CSV table of C-alpha atoms in Angstrom, one decimal:
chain,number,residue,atom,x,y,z
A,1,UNK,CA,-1.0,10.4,7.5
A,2,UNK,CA,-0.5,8.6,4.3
A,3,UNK,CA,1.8,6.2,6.0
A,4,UNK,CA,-1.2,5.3,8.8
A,5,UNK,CA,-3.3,4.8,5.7
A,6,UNK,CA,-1.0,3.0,3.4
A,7,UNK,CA,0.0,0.5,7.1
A,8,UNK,CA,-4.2,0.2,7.3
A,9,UNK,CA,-4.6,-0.9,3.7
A,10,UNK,CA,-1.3,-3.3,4.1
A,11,UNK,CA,-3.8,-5.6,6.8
A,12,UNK,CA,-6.7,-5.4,5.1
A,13,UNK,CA,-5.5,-5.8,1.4
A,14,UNK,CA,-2.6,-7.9,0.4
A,15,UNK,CA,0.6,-7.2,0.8
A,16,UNK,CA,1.2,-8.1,-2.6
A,17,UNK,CA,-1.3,-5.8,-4.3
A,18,UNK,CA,-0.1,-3.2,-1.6
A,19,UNK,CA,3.3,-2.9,-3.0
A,20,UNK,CA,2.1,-3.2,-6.7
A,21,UNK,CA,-0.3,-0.1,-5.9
A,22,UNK,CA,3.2,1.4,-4.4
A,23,UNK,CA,5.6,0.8,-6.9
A,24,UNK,CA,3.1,2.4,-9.8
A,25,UNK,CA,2.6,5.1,-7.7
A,26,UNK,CA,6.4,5.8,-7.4
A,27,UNK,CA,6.1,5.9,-11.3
C-alpha cells in the first residue's frame, strides 16, 4: 500500500522532492 501511495505522490509531486522525502525517511 505505501508503494501505490508513494507511486501516487511521485505524479503529482516532484520527483525531486519525492526522493528527498524518501531518503530522510530511510534516516
Amino acid at each position: 500500500m505505501y508503494e501505490i501511495a508513494f507511486q501516487q505522490l511521485g505524479y503529482r509531486m516532484s520527483f525531486t522532492d519525492l526522493e528527498t522525502i524518501v531518503i530522510e525517511h530511510l534516516r
